[in-house]
PDB file of C-alpha atoms in Angstrom:
ATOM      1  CA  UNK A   6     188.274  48.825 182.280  1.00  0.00           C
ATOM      2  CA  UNK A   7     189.325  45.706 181.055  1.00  0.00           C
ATOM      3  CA  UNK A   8     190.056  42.709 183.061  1.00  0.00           C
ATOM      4  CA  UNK A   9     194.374  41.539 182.924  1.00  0.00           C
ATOM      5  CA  UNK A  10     195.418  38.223 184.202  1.00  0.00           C
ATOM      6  CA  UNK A  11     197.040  38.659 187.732  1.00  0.00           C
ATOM      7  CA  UNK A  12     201.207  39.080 187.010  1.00  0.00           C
ATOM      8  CA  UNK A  13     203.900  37.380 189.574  1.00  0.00           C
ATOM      9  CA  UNK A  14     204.582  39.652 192.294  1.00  0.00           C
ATOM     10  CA  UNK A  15     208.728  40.257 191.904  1.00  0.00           C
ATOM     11  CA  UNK A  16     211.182  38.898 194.655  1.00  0.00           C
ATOM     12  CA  UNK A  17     211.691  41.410 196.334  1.00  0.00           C
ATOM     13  CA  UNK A  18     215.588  42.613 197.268  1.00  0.00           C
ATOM     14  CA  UNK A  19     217.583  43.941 199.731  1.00  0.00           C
ATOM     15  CA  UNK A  20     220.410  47.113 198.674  1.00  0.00           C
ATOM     16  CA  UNK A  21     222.994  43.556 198.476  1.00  0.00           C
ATOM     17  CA  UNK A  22     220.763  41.922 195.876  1.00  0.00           C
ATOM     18  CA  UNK A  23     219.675  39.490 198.517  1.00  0.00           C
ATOM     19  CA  UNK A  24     215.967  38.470 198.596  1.00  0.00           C
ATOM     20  CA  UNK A  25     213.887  39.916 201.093  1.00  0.00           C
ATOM     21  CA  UNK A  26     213.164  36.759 203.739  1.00  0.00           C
ATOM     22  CA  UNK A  27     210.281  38.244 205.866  1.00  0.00           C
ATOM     23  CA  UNK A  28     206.625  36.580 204.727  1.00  0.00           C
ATOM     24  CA  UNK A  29     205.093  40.159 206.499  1.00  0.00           C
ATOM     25  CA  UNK A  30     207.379  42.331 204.393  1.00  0.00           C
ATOM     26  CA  UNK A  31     206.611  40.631 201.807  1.00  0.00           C
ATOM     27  CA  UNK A  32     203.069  41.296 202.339  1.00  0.00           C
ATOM     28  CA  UNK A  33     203.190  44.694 202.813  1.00  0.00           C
ATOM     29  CA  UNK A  34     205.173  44.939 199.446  1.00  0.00           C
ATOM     30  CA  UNK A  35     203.150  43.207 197.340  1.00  0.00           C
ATOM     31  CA  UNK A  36     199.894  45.190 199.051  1.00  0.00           C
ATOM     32  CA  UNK A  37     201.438  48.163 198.157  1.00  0.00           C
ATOM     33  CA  UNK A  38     202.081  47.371 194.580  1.00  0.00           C
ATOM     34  CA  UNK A  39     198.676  46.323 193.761  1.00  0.00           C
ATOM     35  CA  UNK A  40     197.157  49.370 195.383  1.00  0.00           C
ATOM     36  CA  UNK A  41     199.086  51.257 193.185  1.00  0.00           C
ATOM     37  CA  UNK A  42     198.413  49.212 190.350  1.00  0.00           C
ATOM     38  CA  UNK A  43     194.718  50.210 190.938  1.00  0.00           C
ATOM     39  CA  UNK A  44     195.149  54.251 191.366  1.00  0.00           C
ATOM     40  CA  UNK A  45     197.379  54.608 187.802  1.00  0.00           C
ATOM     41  CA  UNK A  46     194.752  52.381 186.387  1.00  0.00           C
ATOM     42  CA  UNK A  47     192.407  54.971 187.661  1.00  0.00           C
ATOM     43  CA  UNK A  48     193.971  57.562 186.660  1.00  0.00           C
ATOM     44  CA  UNK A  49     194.616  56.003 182.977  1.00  0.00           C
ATOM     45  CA  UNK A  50     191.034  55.627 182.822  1.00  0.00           C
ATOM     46  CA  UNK A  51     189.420  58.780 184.092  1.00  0.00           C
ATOM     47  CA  UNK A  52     192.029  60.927 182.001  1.00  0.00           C
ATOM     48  CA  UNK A  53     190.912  59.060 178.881  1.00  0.00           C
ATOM     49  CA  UNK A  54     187.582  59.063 179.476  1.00  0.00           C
ATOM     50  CA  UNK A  55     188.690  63.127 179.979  1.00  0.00           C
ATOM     51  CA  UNK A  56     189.540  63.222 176.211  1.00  0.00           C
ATOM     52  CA  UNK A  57     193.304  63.020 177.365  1.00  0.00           C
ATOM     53  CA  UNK A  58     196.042  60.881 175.266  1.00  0.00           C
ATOM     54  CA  UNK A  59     196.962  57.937 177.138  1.00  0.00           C
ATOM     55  CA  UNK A  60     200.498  57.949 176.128  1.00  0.00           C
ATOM     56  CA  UNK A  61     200.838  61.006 177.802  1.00  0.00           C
ATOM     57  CA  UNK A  62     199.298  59.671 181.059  1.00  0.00           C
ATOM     58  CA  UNK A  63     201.288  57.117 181.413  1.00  0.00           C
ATOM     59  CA  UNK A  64     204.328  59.279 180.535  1.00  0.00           C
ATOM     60  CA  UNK A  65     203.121  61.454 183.264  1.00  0.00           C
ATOM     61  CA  UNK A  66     203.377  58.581 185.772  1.00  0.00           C
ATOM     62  CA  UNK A  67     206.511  57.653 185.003  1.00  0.00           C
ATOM     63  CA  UNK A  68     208.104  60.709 184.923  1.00  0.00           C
ATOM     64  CA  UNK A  69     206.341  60.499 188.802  1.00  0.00           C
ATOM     65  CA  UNK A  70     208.332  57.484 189.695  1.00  0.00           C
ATOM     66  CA  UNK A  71     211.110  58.155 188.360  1.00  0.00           C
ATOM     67  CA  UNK A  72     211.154  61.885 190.287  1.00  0.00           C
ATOM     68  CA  UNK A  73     210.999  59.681 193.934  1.00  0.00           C
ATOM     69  CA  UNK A  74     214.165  59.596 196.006  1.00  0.00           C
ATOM     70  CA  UNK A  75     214.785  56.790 197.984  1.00  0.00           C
ATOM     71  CA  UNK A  76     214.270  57.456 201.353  1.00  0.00           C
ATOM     72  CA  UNK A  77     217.061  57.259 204.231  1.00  0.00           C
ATOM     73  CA  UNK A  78     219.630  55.927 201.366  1.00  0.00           C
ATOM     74  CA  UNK A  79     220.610  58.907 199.515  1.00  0.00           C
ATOM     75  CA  UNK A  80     220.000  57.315 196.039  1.00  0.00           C
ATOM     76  CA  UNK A  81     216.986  58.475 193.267  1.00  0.00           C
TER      77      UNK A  81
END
């Protein structure tokens, strides 16, 4: 795996476009987003190291993502 320079987490948002205010939720966010970050790269790595097309992989994760619902809101 190669090492990548750390990115910005994003502001975070509430539904309103607001920014998210709470240092804690905050936290948890960005937590969440970096383990994340870790598992696809994971996954990008053991499924090319599998003799799988990365393209595909990563097509295959955001097809994933984009497949959530938003919980308690109704909205994809």
């Amino acid at each position: 795996m190669t090492a990548r320079s750390p990115k910005a987490p994003p502001v975070w948002r509430q539904p309103d476009g607001k920014p998210v205010s709470c240092l804690e939720k905050i936290k948890v966010l960005n937590q969440n987003i970096q383990e994340i970050e870790s598992l696809c790269a994971d996954a990008l790595e053991d499924g090319v190291l599998m003799g799988c097309d990365a393209d595909q992989i990563k097509a295959a994760l955001h097809e994933l993502i984009e497949a959530l619902d938003a919980p308690h809101t109704g909205k994809k």
